[in-house]
Every structure is written in structure tokens, then in C-alpha cells.
Short mmCIF file of N, CA, C and O in Angstrom, two decimals:
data_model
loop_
_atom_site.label_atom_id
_atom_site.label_comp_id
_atom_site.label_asym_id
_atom_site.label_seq_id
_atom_site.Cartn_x
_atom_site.Cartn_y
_atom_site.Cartn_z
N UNK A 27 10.91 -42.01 -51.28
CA UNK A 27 10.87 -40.58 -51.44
C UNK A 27 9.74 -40.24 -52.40
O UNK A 27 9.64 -40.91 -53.43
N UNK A 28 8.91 -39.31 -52.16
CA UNK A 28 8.01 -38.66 -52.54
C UNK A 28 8.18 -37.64 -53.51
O UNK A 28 8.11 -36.75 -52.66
N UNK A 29 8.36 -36.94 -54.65
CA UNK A 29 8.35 -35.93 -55.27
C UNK A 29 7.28 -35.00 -55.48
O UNK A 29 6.71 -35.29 -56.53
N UNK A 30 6.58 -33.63 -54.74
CA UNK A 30 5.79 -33.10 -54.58
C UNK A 30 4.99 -33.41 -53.54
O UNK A 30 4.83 -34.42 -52.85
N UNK A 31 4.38 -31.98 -53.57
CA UNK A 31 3.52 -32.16 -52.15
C UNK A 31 2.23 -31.93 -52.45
O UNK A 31 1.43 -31.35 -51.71
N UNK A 32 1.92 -32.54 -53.89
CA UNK A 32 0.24 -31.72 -54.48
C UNK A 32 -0.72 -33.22 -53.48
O UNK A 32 -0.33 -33.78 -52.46
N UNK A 33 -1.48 -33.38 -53.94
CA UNK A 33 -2.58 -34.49 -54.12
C UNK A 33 -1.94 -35.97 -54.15
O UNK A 33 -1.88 -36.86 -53.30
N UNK A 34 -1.67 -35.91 -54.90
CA UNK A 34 -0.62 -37.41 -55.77
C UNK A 34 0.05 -37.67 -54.67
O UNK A 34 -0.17 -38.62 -53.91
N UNK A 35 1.15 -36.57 -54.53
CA UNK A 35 2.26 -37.08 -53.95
C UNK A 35 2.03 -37.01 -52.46
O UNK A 35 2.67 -37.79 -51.75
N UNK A 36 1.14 -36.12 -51.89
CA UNK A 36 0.94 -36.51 -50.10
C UNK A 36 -0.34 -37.90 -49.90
O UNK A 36 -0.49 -38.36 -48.77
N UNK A 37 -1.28 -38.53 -51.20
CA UNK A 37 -1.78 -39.70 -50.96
C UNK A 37 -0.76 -40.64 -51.44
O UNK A 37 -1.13 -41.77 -51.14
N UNK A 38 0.78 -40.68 -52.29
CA UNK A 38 1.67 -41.48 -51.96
C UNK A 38 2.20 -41.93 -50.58
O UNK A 38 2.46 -43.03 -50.09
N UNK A 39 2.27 -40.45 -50.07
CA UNK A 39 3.10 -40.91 -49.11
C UNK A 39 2.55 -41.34 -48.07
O UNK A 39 3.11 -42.17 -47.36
N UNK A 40 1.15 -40.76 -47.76
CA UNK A 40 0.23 -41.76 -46.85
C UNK A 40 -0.15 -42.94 -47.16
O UNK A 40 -0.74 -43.59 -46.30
N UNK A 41 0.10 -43.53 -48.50
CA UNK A 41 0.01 -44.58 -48.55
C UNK A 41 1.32 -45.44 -48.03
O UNK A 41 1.14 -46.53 -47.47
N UNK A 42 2.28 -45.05 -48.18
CA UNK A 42 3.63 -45.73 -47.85
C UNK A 42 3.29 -45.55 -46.37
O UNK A 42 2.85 -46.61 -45.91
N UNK A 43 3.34 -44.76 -45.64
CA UNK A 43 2.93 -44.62 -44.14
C UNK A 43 2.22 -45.34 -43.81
O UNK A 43 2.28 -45.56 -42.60
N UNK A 44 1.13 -46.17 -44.62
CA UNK A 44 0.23 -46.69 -43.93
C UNK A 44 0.58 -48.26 -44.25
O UNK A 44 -0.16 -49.10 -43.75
N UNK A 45 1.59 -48.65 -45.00
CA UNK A 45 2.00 -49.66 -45.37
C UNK A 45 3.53 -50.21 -44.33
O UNK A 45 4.07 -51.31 -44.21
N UNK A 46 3.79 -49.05 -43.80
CA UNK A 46 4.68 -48.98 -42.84
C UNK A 46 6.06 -48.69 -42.86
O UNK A 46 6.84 -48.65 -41.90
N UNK A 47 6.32 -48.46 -44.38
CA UNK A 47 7.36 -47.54 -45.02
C UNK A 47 7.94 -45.91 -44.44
O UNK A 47 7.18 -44.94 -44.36
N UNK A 48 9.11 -45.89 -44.15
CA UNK A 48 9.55 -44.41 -44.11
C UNK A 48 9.49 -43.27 -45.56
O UNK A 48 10.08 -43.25 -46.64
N UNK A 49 8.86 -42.75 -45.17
CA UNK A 49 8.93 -41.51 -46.51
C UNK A 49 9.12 -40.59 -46.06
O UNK A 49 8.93 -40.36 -44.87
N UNK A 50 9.73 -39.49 -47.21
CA UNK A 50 10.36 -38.19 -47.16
C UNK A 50 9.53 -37.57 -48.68
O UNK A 50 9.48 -37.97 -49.85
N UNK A 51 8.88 -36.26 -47.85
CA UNK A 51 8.46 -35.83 -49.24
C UNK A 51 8.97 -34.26 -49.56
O UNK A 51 8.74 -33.19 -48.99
N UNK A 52 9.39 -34.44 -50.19
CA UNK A 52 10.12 -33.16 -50.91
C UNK A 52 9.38 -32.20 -52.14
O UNK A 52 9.06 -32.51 -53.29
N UNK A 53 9.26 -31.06 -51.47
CA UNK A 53 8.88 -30.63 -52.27
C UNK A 53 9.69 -28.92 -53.04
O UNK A 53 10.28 -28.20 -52.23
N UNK A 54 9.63 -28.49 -54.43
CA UNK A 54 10.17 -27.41 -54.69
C UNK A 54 9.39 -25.88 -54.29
O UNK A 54 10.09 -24.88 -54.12
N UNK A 55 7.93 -25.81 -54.18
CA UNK A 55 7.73 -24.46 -53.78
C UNK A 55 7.41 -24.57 -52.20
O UNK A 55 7.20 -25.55 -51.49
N UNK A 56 7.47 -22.96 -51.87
CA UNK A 56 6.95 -22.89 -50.42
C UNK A 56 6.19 -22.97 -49.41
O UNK A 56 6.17 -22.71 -48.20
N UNK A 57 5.27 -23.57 -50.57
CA UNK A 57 3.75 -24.40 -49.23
C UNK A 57 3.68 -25.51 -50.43
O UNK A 57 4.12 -25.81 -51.54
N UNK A 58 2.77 -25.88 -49.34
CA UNK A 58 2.34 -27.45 -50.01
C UNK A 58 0.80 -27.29 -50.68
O UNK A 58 0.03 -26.33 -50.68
N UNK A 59 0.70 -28.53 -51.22
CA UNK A 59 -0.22 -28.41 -51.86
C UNK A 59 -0.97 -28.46 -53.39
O UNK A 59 -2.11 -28.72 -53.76
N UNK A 60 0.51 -28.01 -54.20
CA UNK A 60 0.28 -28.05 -55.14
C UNK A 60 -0.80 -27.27 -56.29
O UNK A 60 -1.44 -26.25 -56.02
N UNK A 61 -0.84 -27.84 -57.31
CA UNK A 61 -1.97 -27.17 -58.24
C UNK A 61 -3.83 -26.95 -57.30
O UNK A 61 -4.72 -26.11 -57.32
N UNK A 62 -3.61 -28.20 -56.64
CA UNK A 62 -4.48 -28.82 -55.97
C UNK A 62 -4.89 -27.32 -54.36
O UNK A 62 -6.04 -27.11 -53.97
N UNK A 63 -4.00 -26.79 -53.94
CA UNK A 63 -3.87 -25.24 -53.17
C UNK A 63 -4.29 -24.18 -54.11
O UNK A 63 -4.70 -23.07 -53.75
N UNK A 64 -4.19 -24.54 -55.24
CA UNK A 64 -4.59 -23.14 -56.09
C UNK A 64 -5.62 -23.39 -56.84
O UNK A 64 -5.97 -22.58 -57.70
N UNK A 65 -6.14 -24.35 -56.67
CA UNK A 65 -7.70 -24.53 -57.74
C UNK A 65 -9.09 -25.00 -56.96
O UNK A 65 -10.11 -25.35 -57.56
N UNK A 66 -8.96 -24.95 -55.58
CA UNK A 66 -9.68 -24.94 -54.61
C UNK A 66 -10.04 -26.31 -54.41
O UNK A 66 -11.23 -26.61 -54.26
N UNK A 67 -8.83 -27.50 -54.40
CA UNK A 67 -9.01 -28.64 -54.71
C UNK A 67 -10.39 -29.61 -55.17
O UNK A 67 -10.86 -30.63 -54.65
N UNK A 68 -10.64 -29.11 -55.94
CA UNK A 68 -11.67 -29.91 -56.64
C UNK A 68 -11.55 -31.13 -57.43
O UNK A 68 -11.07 -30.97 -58.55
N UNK A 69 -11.96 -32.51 -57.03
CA UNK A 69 -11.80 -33.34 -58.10
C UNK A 69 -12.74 -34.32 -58.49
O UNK A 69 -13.80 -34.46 -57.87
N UNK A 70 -12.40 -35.07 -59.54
CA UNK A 70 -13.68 -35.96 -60.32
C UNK A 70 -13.27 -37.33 -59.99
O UNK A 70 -12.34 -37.80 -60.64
N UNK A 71 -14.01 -38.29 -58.77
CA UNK A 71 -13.77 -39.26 -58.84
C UNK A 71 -15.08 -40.12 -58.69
O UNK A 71 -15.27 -40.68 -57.61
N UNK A 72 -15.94 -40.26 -59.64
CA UNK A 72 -17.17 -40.83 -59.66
C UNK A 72 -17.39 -41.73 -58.65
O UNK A 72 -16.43 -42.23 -58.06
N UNK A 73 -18.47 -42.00 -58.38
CA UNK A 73 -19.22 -43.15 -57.90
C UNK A 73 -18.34 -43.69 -56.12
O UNK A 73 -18.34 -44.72 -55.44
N UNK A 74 -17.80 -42.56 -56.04
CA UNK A 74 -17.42 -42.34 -53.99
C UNK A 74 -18.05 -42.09 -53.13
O UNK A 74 -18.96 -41.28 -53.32
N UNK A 75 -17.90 -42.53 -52.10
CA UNK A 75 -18.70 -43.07 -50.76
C UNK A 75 -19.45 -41.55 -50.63
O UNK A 75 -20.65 -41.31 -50.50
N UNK A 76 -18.25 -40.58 -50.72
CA UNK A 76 -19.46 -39.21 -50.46
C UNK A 76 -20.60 -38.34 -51.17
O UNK A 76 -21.49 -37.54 -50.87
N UNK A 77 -19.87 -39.16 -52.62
CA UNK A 77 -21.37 -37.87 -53.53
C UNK A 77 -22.36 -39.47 -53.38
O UNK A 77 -23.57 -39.24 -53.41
N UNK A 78 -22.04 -40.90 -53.23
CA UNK A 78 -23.23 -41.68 -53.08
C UNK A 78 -24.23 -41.55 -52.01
O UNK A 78 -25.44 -41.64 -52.22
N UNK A 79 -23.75 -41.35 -50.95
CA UNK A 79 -24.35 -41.07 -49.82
C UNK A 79 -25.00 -39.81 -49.70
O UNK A 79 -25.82 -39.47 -48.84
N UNK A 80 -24.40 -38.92 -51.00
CA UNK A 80 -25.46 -37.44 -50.80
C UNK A 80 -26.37 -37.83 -51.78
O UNK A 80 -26.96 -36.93 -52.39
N UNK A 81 -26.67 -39.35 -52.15
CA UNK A 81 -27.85 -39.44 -53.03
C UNK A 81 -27.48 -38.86 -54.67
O UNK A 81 -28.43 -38.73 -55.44
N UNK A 82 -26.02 -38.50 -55.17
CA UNK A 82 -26.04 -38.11 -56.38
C UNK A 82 -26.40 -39.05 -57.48
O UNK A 82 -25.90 -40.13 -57.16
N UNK A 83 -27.12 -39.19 -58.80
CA UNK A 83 -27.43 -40.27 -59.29
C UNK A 83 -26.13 -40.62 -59.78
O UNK A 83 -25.70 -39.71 -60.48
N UNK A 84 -25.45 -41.45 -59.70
CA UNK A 84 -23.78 -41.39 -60.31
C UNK A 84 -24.08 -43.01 -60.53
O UNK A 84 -24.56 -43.74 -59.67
N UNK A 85 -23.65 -43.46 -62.09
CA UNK A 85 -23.66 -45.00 -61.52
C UNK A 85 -22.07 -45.60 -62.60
O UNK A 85 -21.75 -44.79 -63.47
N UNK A 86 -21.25 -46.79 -62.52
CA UNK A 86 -20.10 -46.85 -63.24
C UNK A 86 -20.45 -46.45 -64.51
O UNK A 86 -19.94 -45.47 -65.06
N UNK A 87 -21.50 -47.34 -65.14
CA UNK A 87 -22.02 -47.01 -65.91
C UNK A 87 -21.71 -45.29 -66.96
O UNK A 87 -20.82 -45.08 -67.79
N UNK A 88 -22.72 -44.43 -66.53
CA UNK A 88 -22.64 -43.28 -66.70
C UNK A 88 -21.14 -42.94 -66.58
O UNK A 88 -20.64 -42.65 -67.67
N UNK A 89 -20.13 -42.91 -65.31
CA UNK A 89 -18.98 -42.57 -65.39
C UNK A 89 -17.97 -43.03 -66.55
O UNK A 89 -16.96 -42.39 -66.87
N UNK A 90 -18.34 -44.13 -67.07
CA UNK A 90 -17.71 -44.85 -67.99
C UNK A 90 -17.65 -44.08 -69.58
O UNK A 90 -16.76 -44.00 -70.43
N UNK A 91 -19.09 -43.57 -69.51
CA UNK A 91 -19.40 -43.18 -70.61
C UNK A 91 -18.85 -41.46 -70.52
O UNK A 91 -18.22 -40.80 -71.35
N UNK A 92 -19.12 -41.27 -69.83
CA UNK A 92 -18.78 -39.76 -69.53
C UNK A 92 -16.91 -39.79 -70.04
O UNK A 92 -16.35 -39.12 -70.91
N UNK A 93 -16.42 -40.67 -69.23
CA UNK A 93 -15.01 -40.53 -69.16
C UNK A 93 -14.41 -40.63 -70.78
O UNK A 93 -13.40 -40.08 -71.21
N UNK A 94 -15.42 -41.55 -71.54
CA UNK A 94 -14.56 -42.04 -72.65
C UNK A 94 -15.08 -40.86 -73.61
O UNK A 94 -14.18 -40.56 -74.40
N UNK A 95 -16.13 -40.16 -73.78
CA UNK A 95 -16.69 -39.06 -74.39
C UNK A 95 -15.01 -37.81 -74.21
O UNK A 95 -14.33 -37.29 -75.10
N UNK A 96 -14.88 -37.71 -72.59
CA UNK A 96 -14.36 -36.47 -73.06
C UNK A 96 -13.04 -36.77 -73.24
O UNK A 96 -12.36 -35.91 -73.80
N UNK A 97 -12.33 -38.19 -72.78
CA UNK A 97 -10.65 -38.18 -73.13
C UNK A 97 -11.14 -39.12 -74.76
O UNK A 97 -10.56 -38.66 -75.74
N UNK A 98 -11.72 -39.85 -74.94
CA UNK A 98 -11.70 -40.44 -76.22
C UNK A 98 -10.76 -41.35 -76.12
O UNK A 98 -10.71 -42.06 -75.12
N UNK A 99 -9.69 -41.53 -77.34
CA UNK A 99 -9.00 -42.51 -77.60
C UNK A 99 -7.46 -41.71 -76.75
O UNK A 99 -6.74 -42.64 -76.38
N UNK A 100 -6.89 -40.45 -76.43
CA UNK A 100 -6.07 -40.02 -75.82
C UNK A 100 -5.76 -40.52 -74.69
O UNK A 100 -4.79 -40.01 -74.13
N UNK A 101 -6.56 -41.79 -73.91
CA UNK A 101 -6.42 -42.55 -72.87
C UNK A 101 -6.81 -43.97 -72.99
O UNK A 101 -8.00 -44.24 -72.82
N UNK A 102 -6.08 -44.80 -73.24
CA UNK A 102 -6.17 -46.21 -72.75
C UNK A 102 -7.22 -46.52 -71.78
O UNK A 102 -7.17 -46.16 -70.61
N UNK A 103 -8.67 -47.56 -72.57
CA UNK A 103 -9.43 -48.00 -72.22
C UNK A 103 -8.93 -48.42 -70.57
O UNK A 103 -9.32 -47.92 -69.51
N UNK A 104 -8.02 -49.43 -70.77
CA UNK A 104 -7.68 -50.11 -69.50
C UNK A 104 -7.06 -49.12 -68.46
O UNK A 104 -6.99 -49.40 -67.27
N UNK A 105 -6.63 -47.95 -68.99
CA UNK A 105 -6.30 -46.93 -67.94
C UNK A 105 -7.75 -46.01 -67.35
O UNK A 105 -7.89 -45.40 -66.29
N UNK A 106 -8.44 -46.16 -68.15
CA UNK A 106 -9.44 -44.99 -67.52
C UNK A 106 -10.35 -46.35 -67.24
O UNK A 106 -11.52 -46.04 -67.45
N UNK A 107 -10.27 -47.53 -66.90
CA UNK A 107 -11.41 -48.59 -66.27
C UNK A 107 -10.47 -48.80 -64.75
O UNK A 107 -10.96 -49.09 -63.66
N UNK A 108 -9.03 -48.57 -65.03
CA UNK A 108 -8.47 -48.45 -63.92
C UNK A 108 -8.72 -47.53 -62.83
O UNK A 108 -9.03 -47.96 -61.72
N UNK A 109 -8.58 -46.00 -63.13
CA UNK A 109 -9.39 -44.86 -62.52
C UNK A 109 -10.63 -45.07 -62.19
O UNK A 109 -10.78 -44.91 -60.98
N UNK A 110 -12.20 -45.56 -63.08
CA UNK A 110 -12.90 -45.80 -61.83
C UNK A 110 -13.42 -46.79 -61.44
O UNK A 110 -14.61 -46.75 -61.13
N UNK A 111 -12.42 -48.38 -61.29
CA UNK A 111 -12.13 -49.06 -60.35
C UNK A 111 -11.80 -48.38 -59.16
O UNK A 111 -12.52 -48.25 -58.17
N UNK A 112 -10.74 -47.98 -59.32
CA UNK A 112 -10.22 -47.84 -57.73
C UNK A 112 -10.44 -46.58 -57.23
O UNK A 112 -10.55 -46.30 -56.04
N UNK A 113 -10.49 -45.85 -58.12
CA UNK A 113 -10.88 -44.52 -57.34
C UNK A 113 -11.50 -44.21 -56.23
O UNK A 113 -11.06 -43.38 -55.44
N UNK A 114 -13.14 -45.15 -55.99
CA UNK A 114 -13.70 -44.67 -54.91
C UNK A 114 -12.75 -45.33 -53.67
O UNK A 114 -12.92 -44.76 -52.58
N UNK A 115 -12.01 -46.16 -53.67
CA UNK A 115 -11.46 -46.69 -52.78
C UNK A 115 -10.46 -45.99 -52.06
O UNK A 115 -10.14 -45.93 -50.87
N UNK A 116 -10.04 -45.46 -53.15
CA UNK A 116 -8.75 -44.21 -52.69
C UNK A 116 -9.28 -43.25 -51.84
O UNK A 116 -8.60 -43.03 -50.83
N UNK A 117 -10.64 -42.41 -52.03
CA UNK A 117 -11.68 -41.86 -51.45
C UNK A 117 -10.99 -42.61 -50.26
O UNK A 117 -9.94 -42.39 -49.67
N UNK A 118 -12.00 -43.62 -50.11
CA UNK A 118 -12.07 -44.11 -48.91
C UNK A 118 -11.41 -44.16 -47.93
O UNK A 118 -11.86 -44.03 -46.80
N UNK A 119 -9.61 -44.46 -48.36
CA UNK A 119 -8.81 -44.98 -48.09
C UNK A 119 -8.19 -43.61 -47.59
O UNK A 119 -7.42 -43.62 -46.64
N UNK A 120 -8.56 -42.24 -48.33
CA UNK A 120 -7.85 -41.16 -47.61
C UNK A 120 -8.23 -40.76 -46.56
O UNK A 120 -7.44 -40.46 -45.67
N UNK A 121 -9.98 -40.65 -46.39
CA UNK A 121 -10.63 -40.17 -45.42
C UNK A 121 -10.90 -41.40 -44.07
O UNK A 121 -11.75 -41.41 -43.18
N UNK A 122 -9.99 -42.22 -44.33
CA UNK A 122 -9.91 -43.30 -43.18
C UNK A 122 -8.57 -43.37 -42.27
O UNK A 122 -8.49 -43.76 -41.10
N UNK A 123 -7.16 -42.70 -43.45
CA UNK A 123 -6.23 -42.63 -42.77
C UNK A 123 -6.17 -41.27 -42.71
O UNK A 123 -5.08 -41.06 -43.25
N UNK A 124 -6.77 -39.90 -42.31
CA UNK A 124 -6.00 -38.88 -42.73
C UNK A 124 -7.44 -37.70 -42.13
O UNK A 124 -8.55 -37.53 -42.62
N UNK A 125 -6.86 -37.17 -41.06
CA UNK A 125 -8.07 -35.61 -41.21
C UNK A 125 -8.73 -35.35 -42.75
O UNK A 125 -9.61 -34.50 -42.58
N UNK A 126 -8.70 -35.48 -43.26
CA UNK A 126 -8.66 -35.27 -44.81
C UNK A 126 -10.43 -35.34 -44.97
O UNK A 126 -10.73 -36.41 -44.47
N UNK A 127 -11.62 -34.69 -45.43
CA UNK A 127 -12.57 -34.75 -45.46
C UNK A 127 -12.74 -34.24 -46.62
O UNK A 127 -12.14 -33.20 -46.89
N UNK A 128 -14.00 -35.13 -48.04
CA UNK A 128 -14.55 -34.20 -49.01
C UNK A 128 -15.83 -33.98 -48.32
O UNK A 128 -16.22 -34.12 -47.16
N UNK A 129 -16.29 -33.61 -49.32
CA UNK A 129 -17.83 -33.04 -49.76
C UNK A 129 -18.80 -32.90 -50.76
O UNK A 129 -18.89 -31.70 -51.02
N UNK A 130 -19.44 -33.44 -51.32
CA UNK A 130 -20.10 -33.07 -52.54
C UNK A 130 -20.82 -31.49 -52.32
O UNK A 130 -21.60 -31.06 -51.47
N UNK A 131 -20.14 -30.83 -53.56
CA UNK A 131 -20.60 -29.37 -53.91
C UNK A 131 -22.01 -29.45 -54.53
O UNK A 131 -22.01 -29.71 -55.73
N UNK A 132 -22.90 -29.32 -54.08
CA UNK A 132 -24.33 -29.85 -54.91
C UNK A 132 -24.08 -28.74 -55.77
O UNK A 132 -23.39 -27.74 -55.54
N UNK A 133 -24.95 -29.14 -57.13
CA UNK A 133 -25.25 -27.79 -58.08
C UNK A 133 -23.91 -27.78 -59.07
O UNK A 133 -23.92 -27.04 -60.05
N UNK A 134 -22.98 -28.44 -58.87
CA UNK A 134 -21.73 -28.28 -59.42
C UNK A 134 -21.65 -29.35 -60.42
O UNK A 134 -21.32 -30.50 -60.15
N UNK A 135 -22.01 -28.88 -61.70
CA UNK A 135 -22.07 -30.36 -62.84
C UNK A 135 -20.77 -30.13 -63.19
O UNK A 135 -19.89 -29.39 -62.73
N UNK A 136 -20.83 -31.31 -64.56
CA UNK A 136 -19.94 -31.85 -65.16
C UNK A 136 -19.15 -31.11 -65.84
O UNK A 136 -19.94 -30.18 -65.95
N UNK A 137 -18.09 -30.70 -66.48
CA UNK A 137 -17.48 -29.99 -67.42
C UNK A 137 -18.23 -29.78 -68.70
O UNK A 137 -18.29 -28.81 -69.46
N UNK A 138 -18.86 -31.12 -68.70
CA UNK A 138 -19.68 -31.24 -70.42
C UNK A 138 -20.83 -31.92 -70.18
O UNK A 138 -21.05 -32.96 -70.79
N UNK A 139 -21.72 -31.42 -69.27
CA UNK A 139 -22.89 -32.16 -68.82
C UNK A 139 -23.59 -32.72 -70.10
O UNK A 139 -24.40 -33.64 -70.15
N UNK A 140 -23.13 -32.03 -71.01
CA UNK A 140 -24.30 -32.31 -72.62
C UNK A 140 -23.72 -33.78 -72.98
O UNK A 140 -24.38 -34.42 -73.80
N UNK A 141 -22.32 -34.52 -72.33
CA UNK A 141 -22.42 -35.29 -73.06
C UNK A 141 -22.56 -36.51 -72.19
O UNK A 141 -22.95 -36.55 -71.02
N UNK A 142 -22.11 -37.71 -73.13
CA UNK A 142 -23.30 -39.34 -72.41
C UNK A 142 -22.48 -39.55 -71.25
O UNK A 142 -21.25 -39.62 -71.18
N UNK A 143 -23.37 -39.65 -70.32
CA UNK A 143 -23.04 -39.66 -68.92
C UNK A 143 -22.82 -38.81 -67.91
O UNK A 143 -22.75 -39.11 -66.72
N UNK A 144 -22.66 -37.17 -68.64
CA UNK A 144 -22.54 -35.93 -68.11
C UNK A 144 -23.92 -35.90 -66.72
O UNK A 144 -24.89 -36.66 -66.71
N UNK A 145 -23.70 -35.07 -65.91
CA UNK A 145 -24.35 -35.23 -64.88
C UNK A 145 -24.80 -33.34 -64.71
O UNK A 145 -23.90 -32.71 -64.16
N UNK A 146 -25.50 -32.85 -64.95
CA UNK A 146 -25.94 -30.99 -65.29
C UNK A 146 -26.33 -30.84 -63.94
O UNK A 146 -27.38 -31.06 -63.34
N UNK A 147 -25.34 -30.45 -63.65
CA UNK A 147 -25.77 -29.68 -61.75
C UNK A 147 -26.98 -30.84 -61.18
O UNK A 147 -28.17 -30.71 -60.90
N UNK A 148 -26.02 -32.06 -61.18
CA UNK A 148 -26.62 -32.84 -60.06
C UNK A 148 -27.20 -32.37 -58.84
O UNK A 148 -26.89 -31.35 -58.22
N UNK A 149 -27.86 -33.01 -58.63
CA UNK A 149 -28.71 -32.71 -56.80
C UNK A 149 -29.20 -33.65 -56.42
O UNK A 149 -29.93 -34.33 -57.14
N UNK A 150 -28.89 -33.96 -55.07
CA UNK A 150 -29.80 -35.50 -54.30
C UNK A 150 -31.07 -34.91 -54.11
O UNK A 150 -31.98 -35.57 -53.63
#
């Protein structure tokens, strides 16, 4: 069983689906979607098959530095090397099982482009 129907919880359950598990996802409001329906799903997962292929300069590197600048010590080294390990894979892994398509928004920088690794309205 699944709890929510944001982001998280419908790439849970396609992951269980694709593992060959029955899931049930439940959710409390009346559409799906989550925070992720109301913020025009936008998200930060460095160094993925789609902003690489639009040529963005993105490298672990930079993401590494970027990441630890803006969470600092409020996140476990080994948790945020975890995020972008696998992240682009998840990418991958959604838009392989799932209608599901991103896009890189060109022009759309970083939260804090000023700092190390920040990326200021990237463009390929």
C-alpha cells in the first residue's frame, strides 16, 4: 500500500508494479497529484538523461557542491550522495515505465545560482 498520490508515492507504486507487486494507492484529497499538481511539478534532480542531453553544463561535481551549500549540515552527507547517485536513474526509470515525460525549462536557474555549483539560468 501506497500512502499518497503526490510524486513519491505514484513512483512507489510504479515501482512495486514494475517489480511485480500488487499495490493500492490511497490517497486523502480529491485529485491526485499532490503538492507536485499545485507547484507545476518542478523538480531538482541533477545530472539526468534530459537536462544532459539538452547540453546543460551540469556535472556531479557541481551538484555536489551546490547541494551541500544550500542544505549544509541539516542533511546527512551520505543522504544527499544518495540523492545524486540515484536520482538520474529514477529519471530514467520513470520515463521508461510510464507516459510520464520531463523537460528541461531552459533559462530556469538555481534557487541560489550565487552559490558553488549554482547554475544562473543555464542554457545549452
Amino acid at each position: 500500500m501506497v500512502i499518497g498520490a503526490g510524486a513519491a508515492g505514484m513512483t512507489a507504486a510504479l515501482t512495486a508494479a514494475r517489480q511485480g507487486l500488487s499495490c493500492v494507492v490511497v490517497e486523502k484529497a480529491p485529485t491526485f497529484g499532490g503538492s507536485a499538481a499545485r507547484s507545476g511539478a518542478g523538480i531538482w534532480i541533477p545530472n539526468n538523461p534530459v537536462i544532459l542531453a539538452a547540453g546543460v553544463p551540469d556535472t556531479p561535481a557541481k551538484a555536489a557542491a551546490y547541494l551541500a551549500a544550500v542544505v549544509g549540515a541539516d542533511v546527512p552527507a551520505d543522504r544527499r550522495e544518495s540523492f545524486l547517485a540515484h536520482g538520474p536513474a529514477m529519471i530514467s526509470f520513470v520515463m521508461a515505465n510510464s507516459p510520464l515525460r520531463f523537460r528541461w525549462m531552459e533559462g530556469y536557474s538555481d534557487y541560489y545560482p550565487e552559490l558553488p555549483g549554482g547554475l544562473p539560468t543555464a542554457a545549452p
